[in-house]
Tab-separated table of N, CA and C in Angstrom:
chain	number	residue	atom	x	y	z
A	1	GLN	N	127.023	135.416	105.796
A	1	GLN	CA	128.094	134.941	104.936
A	1	GLN	C	127.975	133.451	104.659
A	2	VAL	N	127.636	132.673	105.687
A	2	VAL	CA	127.553	131.226	105.569
A	2	VAL	C	126.231	130.747	106.142
A	3	GLN	N	125.597	129.838	105.433
A	3	GLN	CA	124.380	129.195	105.903
A	3	GLN	C	124.599	127.692	105.978
A	4	LEU	N	124.136	127.093	107.073
A	4	LEU	CA	124.281	125.664	107.303
A	4	LEU	C	122.907	125.051	107.504
A	5	VAL	N	122.652	123.925	106.845
A	5	VAL	CA	121.375	123.238	106.958
A	5	VAL	C	121.636	121.764	107.232
A	6	GLU	N	121.125	121.271	108.364
A	6	GLU	CA	121.302	119.878	108.742
A	6	GLU	C	120.148	119.024	108.235
A	7	SER	N	120.437	117.749	108.046
A	7	SER	CA	119.414	116.781	107.686
A	7	SER	C	119.855	115.395	108.149
A	8	GLY	N	118.928	114.457	108.170
A	8	GLY	CA	119.250	113.082	108.492
A	8	GLY	C	118.843	112.630	109.878
A	9	GLY	N	118.340	113.534	110.696
A	9	GLY	CA	117.898	113.148	112.016
A	9	GLY	C	116.633	112.317	111.955
A	10	GLY	N	116.284	111.713	113.080
A	10	GLY	CA	115.085	110.897	113.130
A	10	GLY	C	115.015	110.076	114.386
A	11	LEU	N	114.099	109.124	114.377
A	11	LEU	CA	113.882	108.224	115.504
A	11	LEU	C	114.491	106.871	115.190
A	12	VAL	N	115.305	106.370	116.103
A	12	VAL	CA	115.971	105.093	115.908
A	12	VAL	C	116.042	104.353	117.238
A	13	GLN	N	116.032	103.040	117.175
A	13	GLN	CA	116.164	102.239	118.381
A	13	GLN	C	117.616	102.167	118.827
A	14	ALA	N	117.814	101.957	120.110
A	14	ALA	CA	119.157	101.808	120.638
A	14	ALA	C	119.911	100.727	119.884
A	15	GLY	N	121.162	101.020	119.567
A	15	GLY	CA	121.980	100.106	118.796
A	15	GLY	C	121.943	100.358	117.309
A	16	GLY	N	121.041	101.208	116.868
A	16	GLY	CA	120.912	101.521	115.456
A	16	GLY	C	121.881	102.588	114.997
A	17	SER	N	121.707	102.987	113.743
A	17	SER	CA	122.617	103.945	113.124
A	17	SER	C	121.859	105.044	112.402
A	18	LEU	N	122.492	106.182	112.293
A	18	LEU	CA	121.995	107.306	111.512
A	18	LEU	C	123.175	108.036	110.914
A	19	ARG	N	122.942	108.707	109.802
A	19	ARG	CA	123.947	109.588	109.236
A	19	ARG	C	123.370	110.978	109.067
A	20	LEU	N	124.001	111.933	109.709
A	20	LEU	CA	123.610	113.319	109.585
A	20	LEU	C	124.429	113.999	108.499
A	21	SER	N	123.799	114.918	107.801
A	21	SER	CA	124.479	115.686	106.770
A	21	SER	C	124.289	117.166	107.039
A	22	CYS	N	125.278	117.940	106.674
A	22	CYS	CA	125.213	119.385	106.799
A	22	CYS	C	125.609	119.993	105.465
A	23	SER	N	124.660	120.646	104.833
A	23	SER	CA	124.904	121.315	103.563
A	23	SER	C	125.187	122.787	103.815
A	24	ALA	N	126.251	123.280	103.211
A	24	ALA	CA	126.695	124.640	103.469
A	24	ALA	C	126.718	125.464	102.192
A	25	SER	N	126.527	126.748	102.359
A	25	SER	CA	126.649	127.689	101.261
A	25	SER	C	127.318	128.952	101.783
A	26	GLY	N	128.165	129.536	100.946
A	26	GLY	CA	128.865	130.738	101.354
A	26	GLY	C	130.211	130.852	100.660
A	27	ARG	N	130.788	132.015	100.731
A	27	ARG	CA	132.054	132.256	100.067
A	27	ARG	C	133.214	131.596	100.806
A	28	THR	N	134.153	131.079	100.051
A	28	THR	CA	135.376	130.436	100.559
A	28	THR	C	135.098	129.465	101.697
A	29	PHE	N	134.008	128.735	101.597
A	29	PHE	CA	133.606	127.868	102.695
A	29	PHE	C	134.549	126.687	102.898
A	30	SER	N	135.237	126.265	101.854
A	30	SER	CA	136.123	125.114	101.960
A	30	SER	C	137.277	125.337	102.922
A	31	ALA	N	137.544	126.574	103.289
A	31	ALA	CA	138.635	126.886	104.212
A	31	ALA	C	138.214	126.812	105.678
A	32	TYR	N	136.963	126.516	105.941
A	32	TYR	CA	136.432	126.482	107.301
A	32	TYR	C	136.559	125.100	107.915
A	33	ALA	N	136.906	125.074	109.182
A	33	ALA	CA	136.744	123.859	109.953
A	33	ALA	C	135.255	123.662	110.235
A	34	MET	N	134.833	122.422	110.348
A	34	MET	CA	133.418	122.141	110.570
A	34	MET	C	133.261	121.047	111.611
A	35	GLY	N	132.055	120.926	112.124
A	35	GLY	CA	131.815	119.894	113.108
A	35	GLY	C	130.384	119.877	113.593
A	36	TRP	N	130.190	119.146	114.684
A	36	TRP	CA	128.865	118.933	115.240
A	36	TRP	C	128.851	119.147	116.741
A	37	PHE	N	127.790	119.771	117.217
A	37	PHE	CA	127.473	119.893	118.624
A	37	PHE	C	126.083	119.319	118.845
A	38	ARG	N	125.734	119.080	120.091
A	38	ARG	CA	124.391	118.613	120.382
A	38	ARG	C	123.905	119.195	121.693
A	39	GLN	N	122.593	119.266	121.840
A	39	GLN	CA	121.991	119.788	123.055
A	39	GLN	C	120.750	118.974	123.391
A	40	ALA	N	120.785	118.350	124.545
A	40	ALA	CA	119.644	117.604	125.046
A	40	ALA	C	118.790	118.513	125.926
A	41	PRO	N	117.505	118.199	126.091
A	41	PRO	CA	116.645	119.025	126.944
A	41	PRO	C	117.208	119.168	128.351
A	42	GLY	N	117.275	120.396	128.828
A	42	GLY	CA	117.764	120.653	130.161
A	42	GLY	C	119.266	120.622	130.312
A	43	LYS	N	119.996	120.438	129.226
A	43	LYS	CA	121.448	120.380	129.273
A	43	LYS	C	122.054	121.441	128.361
A	44	GLN	N	123.319	121.753	128.616
A	44	GLN	CA	124.029	122.712	127.791
A	44	GLN	C	124.492	122.069	126.490
A	45	ARG	N	124.682	122.896	125.502
A	45	ARG	CA	125.198	122.409	124.238
A	45	ARG	C	126.616	121.884	124.426
A	46	GLU	N	126.908	120.728	123.836
A	46	GLU	CA	128.207	120.118	124.000
A	46	GLU	C	128.817	119.733	122.664
A	47	PHE	N	130.129	119.725	122.635
A	47	PHE	CA	130.872	119.338	121.452
A	47	PHE	C	130.727	117.847	121.201
A	48	VAL	N	130.579	117.469	119.932
A	48	VAL	CA	130.463	116.069	119.549
A	48	VAL	C	131.656	115.629	118.706
A	49	ALA	N	131.896	116.321	117.610
A	49	ALA	CA	132.968	115.939	116.698
A	49	ALA	C	133.369	117.123	115.839
A	50	GLY	N	134.635	117.149	115.425
A	50	GLY	CA	135.127	118.213	114.578
A	50	GLY	C	136.103	117.686	113.550
A	51	ILE	N	136.237	118.418	112.454
A	51	ILE	CA	137.174	118.074	111.393
A	51	ILE	C	137.815	119.361	110.902
A	52	ASP	N	139.135	119.343	110.700
A	52	ASP	CA	139.827	120.574	110.349
A	52	ASP	C	139.636	120.930	108.882
A	53	TRP	N	140.178	122.078	108.490
A	53	TRP	CA	139.946	122.590	107.139
A	53	TRP	C	140.551	121.708	106.062
A	54	SER	N	141.606	120.996	106.388
A	54	SER	CA	142.256	120.117	105.414
A	54	SER	C	141.678	118.702	105.417
A	55	SER	N	140.755	118.430	106.330
A	55	SER	CA	140.151	117.105	106.499
A	55	SER	C	141.171	116.048	106.893
A	56	SER	N	142.290	116.483	107.449
A	56	SER	CA	143.357	115.569	107.835
A	56	SER	C	143.335	115.223	109.319
A	57	SER	N	142.528	115.930	110.093
A	57	SER	CA	142.489	115.705	111.530
A	57	SER	C	141.054	115.759	112.024
A	58	THR	N	140.707	114.832	112.882
A	58	THR	CA	139.378	114.797	113.477
A	58	THR	C	139.488	114.700	114.987
A	59	SER	N	138.437	115.106	115.663
A	59	SER	CA	138.387	115.002	117.111
A	59	SER	C	136.972	114.640	117.533
A	60	TYR	N	136.866	113.970	118.688
A	60	TYR	CA	135.584	113.489	119.157
A	60	TYR	C	135.458	113.659	120.658
A	61	ALA	N	134.238	113.873	121.091
A	61	ALA	CA	133.960	113.811	122.516
A	61	ALA	C	134.154	112.377	123.001
A	62	ASP	N	134.589	112.237	124.234
A	62	ASP	CA	134.816	110.900	124.777
A	62	ASP	C	133.552	110.039	124.730
A	63	SER	N	132.406	110.664	124.869
A	63	SER	CA	131.158	109.924	124.923
A	63	SER	C	130.770	109.280	123.594
A	64	VAL	N	131.350	109.752	122.495
A	64	VAL	CA	130.995	109.219	121.182
A	64	VAL	C	132.170	108.566	120.478
A	65	LYS	N	133.353	108.674	121.025
A	65	LYS	CA	134.546	108.124	120.394
A	65	LYS	C	134.389	106.621	120.181
A	66	GLY	N	134.703	106.185	118.968
A	66	GLY	CA	134.564	104.783	118.623
A	66	GLY	C	133.215	104.418	118.054
A	67	ARG	N	132.234	105.299	118.194
A	67	ARG	CA	130.891	105.051	117.671
A	67	ARG	C	130.521	105.997	116.539
A	68	PHE	N	130.988	107.231	116.606
A	68	PHE	CA	130.664	108.249	115.606
A	68	PHE	C	131.873	108.518	114.725
A	69	THR	N	131.611	108.859	113.470
A	69	THR	CA	132.664	109.222	112.532
A	69	THR	C	132.267	110.478	111.780
A	70	ILE	N	133.139	111.476	111.797
A	70	ILE	CA	132.894	112.702	111.064
A	70	ILE	C	133.723	112.694	109.788
A	71	SER	N	133.162	113.242	108.717
A	71	SER	CA	133.871	113.293	107.448
A	71	SER	C	133.377	114.474	106.633
A	72	ARG	N	134.141	114.841	105.609
A	72	ARG	CA	133.765	115.881	104.663
A	72	ARG	C	133.863	115.326	103.255
A	73	ASP	N	133.059	115.865	102.359
A	73	ASP	CA	133.155	115.443	100.977
A	73	ASP	C	134.329	116.149	100.314
A	74	GLY	N	134.563	115.821	99.039
A	74	GLY	CA	135.717	116.365	98.339
A	74	GLY	C	135.696	117.871	98.175
A	75	THR	N	134.515	118.449	98.164
A	75	THR	CA	134.399	119.898	98.013
A	75	THR	C	134.611	120.637	99.324
A	76	LYS	N	134.570	119.927	100.437
A	76	LYS	CA	134.723	120.471	101.788
A	76	LYS	C	133.586	121.387	102.201
A	77	ILE	N	132.477	121.346	101.492
A	77	ILE	CA	131.338	122.170	101.858
A	77	ILE	C	130.201	121.356	102.457
A	78	THR	N	130.392	120.057	102.554
A	78	THR	CA	129.416	119.185	103.178
A	78	THR	C	130.104	118.334	104.231
A	79	VAL	N	129.536	118.295	105.404
A	79	VAL	CA	130.085	117.498	106.491
A	79	VAL	C	129.055	116.457	106.917
A	80	TYR	N	129.544	115.290	107.298
A	80	TYR	CA	128.686	114.188	107.692
A	80	TYR	C	129.044	113.716	109.093
A	81	LEU	N	128.072	113.155	109.754
A	81	LEU	CA	128.302	112.497	111.034
A	81	LEU	C	127.630	111.135	110.978
A	82	LEU	N	128.443	110.096	110.870
A	82	LEU	CA	127.937	108.734	110.853
A	82	LEU	C	127.907	108.221	112.283
A	83	MET	N	126.733	107.850	112.751
A	83	MET	CA	126.536	107.461	114.133
A	83	MET	C	126.124	105.997	114.200
A	84	HIS	N	126.929	105.195	114.864
A	84	HIS	CA	126.649	103.784	115.074
A	84	HIS	C	126.422	103.506	116.556
A	85	LYS	N	125.787	102.386	116.823
A	85	LYS	CA	125.557	101.933	118.199
A	85	LYS	C	124.962	103.049	119.052
A	86	LEU	N	123.926	103.645	118.541
A	86	LEU	CA	123.307	104.772	119.228
A	86	LEU	C	122.701	104.346	120.559
A	87	LYS	N	122.792	105.257	121.506
A	87	LYS	CA	122.285	105.041	122.850
A	87	LYS	C	121.211	106.079	123.169
A	88	PRO	N	120.314	105.778	124.105
A	88	PRO	CA	119.333	106.789	124.502
A	88	PRO	C	119.980	108.100	124.941
A	89	GLU	N	121.166	108.028	125.517
A	89	GLU	CA	121.880	109.225	125.942
A	89	GLU	C	122.296	110.119	124.779
A	90	ASP	N	122.254	109.593	123.562
A	90	ASP	CA	122.588	110.382	122.381
A	90	ASP	C	121.423	111.245	121.916
A	91	THR	N	120.256	111.068	122.502
A	91	THR	CA	119.089	111.849	122.122
A	91	THR	C	119.351	113.332	122.361
A	92	ALA	N	119.209	114.124	121.312
A	92	ALA	CA	119.483	115.553	121.391
A	92	ALA	C	119.173	116.198	120.051
A	93	VAL	N	119.197	117.510	120.042
A	93	VAL	CA	119.213	118.248	118.793
A	93	VAL	C	120.669	118.406	118.386
A	94	TYR	N	120.996	117.992	117.189
A	94	TYR	CA	122.360	118.051	116.692
A	94	TYR	C	122.517	119.254	115.776
A	95	TYR	N	123.542	120.050	116.053
A	95	TYR	CA	123.795	121.279	115.316
A	95	TYR	C	125.091	121.190	114.535
A	96	CYS	N	125.022	121.537	113.287
A	96	CYS	CA	126.213	121.687	112.475
A	96	CYS	C	126.851	123.039	112.781
A	97	ALA	N	128.175	123.091	112.764
A	97	ALA	CA	128.889	124.318	113.066
A	97	ALA	C	130.066	124.498	112.122
A	98	ALA	N	130.402	125.748	111.859
A	98	ALA	CA	131.548	126.085	111.028
A	98	ALA	C	132.386	127.141	111.720
A	99	ASP	N	133.704	127.036	111.549
A	99	ASP	CA	134.658	127.903	112.230
A	99	ASP	C	135.656	128.438	111.217
A	100	ARG	N	135.929	129.725	111.272
A	100	ARG	CA	136.910	130.324	110.370
A	100	ARG	C	138.321	129.803	110.622
A	101	SER	N	138.555	129.270	111.784
A	101	SER	CA	139.873	128.765	112.144
A	101	SER	C	140.148	127.424	111.479
A	102	PRO	N	141.435	127.052	111.359
A	102	PRO	CA	141.769	125.741	110.797
A	102	PRO	C	141.176	124.589	111.602
A	103	ARG	N	141.071	124.760	112.910
A	103	ARG	CA	140.464	123.766	113.790
A	103	ARG	C	139.137	124.302	114.328
A	104	LEU	N	138.233	123.392	114.644
A	104	LEU	CA	136.939	123.771	115.196
A	104	LEU	C	137.125	124.113	116.670
A	105	THR	N	137.199	125.392	116.967
A	105	THR	CA	137.407	125.853	118.329
A	105	THR	C	136.236	126.690	118.817
A	106	SER	N	135.992	127.799	118.158
A	106	SER	CA	134.874	128.676	118.493
A	106	SER	C	134.055	128.923	117.227
A	107	PRO	N	132.974	128.178	117.034
A	107	PRO	CA	132.201	128.283	115.785
A	107	PRO	C	131.678	129.681	115.522
A	108	ASP	N	131.745	130.075	114.266
A	108	ASP	CA	131.221	131.358	113.825
A	108	ASP	C	129.824	131.240	113.239
A	109	TYR	N	129.454	130.044	112.796
A	109	TYR	CA	128.162	129.831	112.147
A	109	TYR	C	127.537	128.548	112.657
A	110	TRP	N	126.212	128.573	112.756
A	110	TRP	CA	125.454	127.432	113.263
A	110	TRP	C	124.269	127.123	112.366
A	111	GLY	N	123.951	125.838	112.246
A	111	GLY	CA	122.724	125.436	111.596
A	111	GLY	C	121.567	125.502	112.569
A	112	GLN	N	120.368	125.200	112.085
A	112	GLN	CA	119.170	125.259	112.915
A	112	GLN	C	118.972	124.003	113.759
A	113	GLY	N	119.663	122.938	113.432
A	113	GLY	CA	119.598	121.720	114.213
A	113	GLY	C	118.686	120.667	113.613
A	114	THR	N	118.995	119.414	113.910
A	114	THR	CA	118.159	118.291	113.506
A	114	THR	C	118.007	117.354	114.701
A	115	GLN	N	116.787	116.898	114.936
A	115	GLN	CA	116.494	116.089	116.112
A	115	GLN	C	116.891	114.639	115.901
A	116	VAL	N	117.614	114.104	116.871
A	116	VAL	CA	117.937	112.682	116.920
A	116	VAL	C	117.337	112.114	118.196
A	117	THR	N	116.478	111.123	118.053
A	117	THR	CA	115.846	110.492	119.204
A	117	THR	C	116.146	109.002	119.178
A	118	VAL	N	116.722	108.509	120.258
A	118	VAL	CA	117.088	107.105	120.373
A	118	VAL	C	116.222	106.480	121.459
A	119	SER	N	115.419	105.513	121.083
A	119	SER	CA	114.531	104.853	122.024
A	119	SER	C	115.208	103.638	122.628
A	120	SER	N	114.798	103.299	123.840
A	120	SER	CA	115.352	102.147	124.531
A	120	SER	C	114.522	100.895	124.326
């Protein structure tokens, strides 16, 4: 029903910035909450940031709060993650996610992931 494709990952030095994008396709996609998760080698996938279906509420993991910003475009079918002051601990595969619920709670759809590597 829904396909998600991430882009914007890459290699950056600590303290640098990146912006991830997630392009979505599917029926009635604008009604979905969206967000980002990440998974580092040897670790479980963890929540990073979420934005509700109305784009009026956002949430962040404590580890990224104040450094990352999630947003959606006017069509609500594209979600972005602006990452500032990146740290080596941010190195992971970042996955875009979509949830049928108004809030990002239990994602129904996942992208394939984009690699973010932060060097020290």
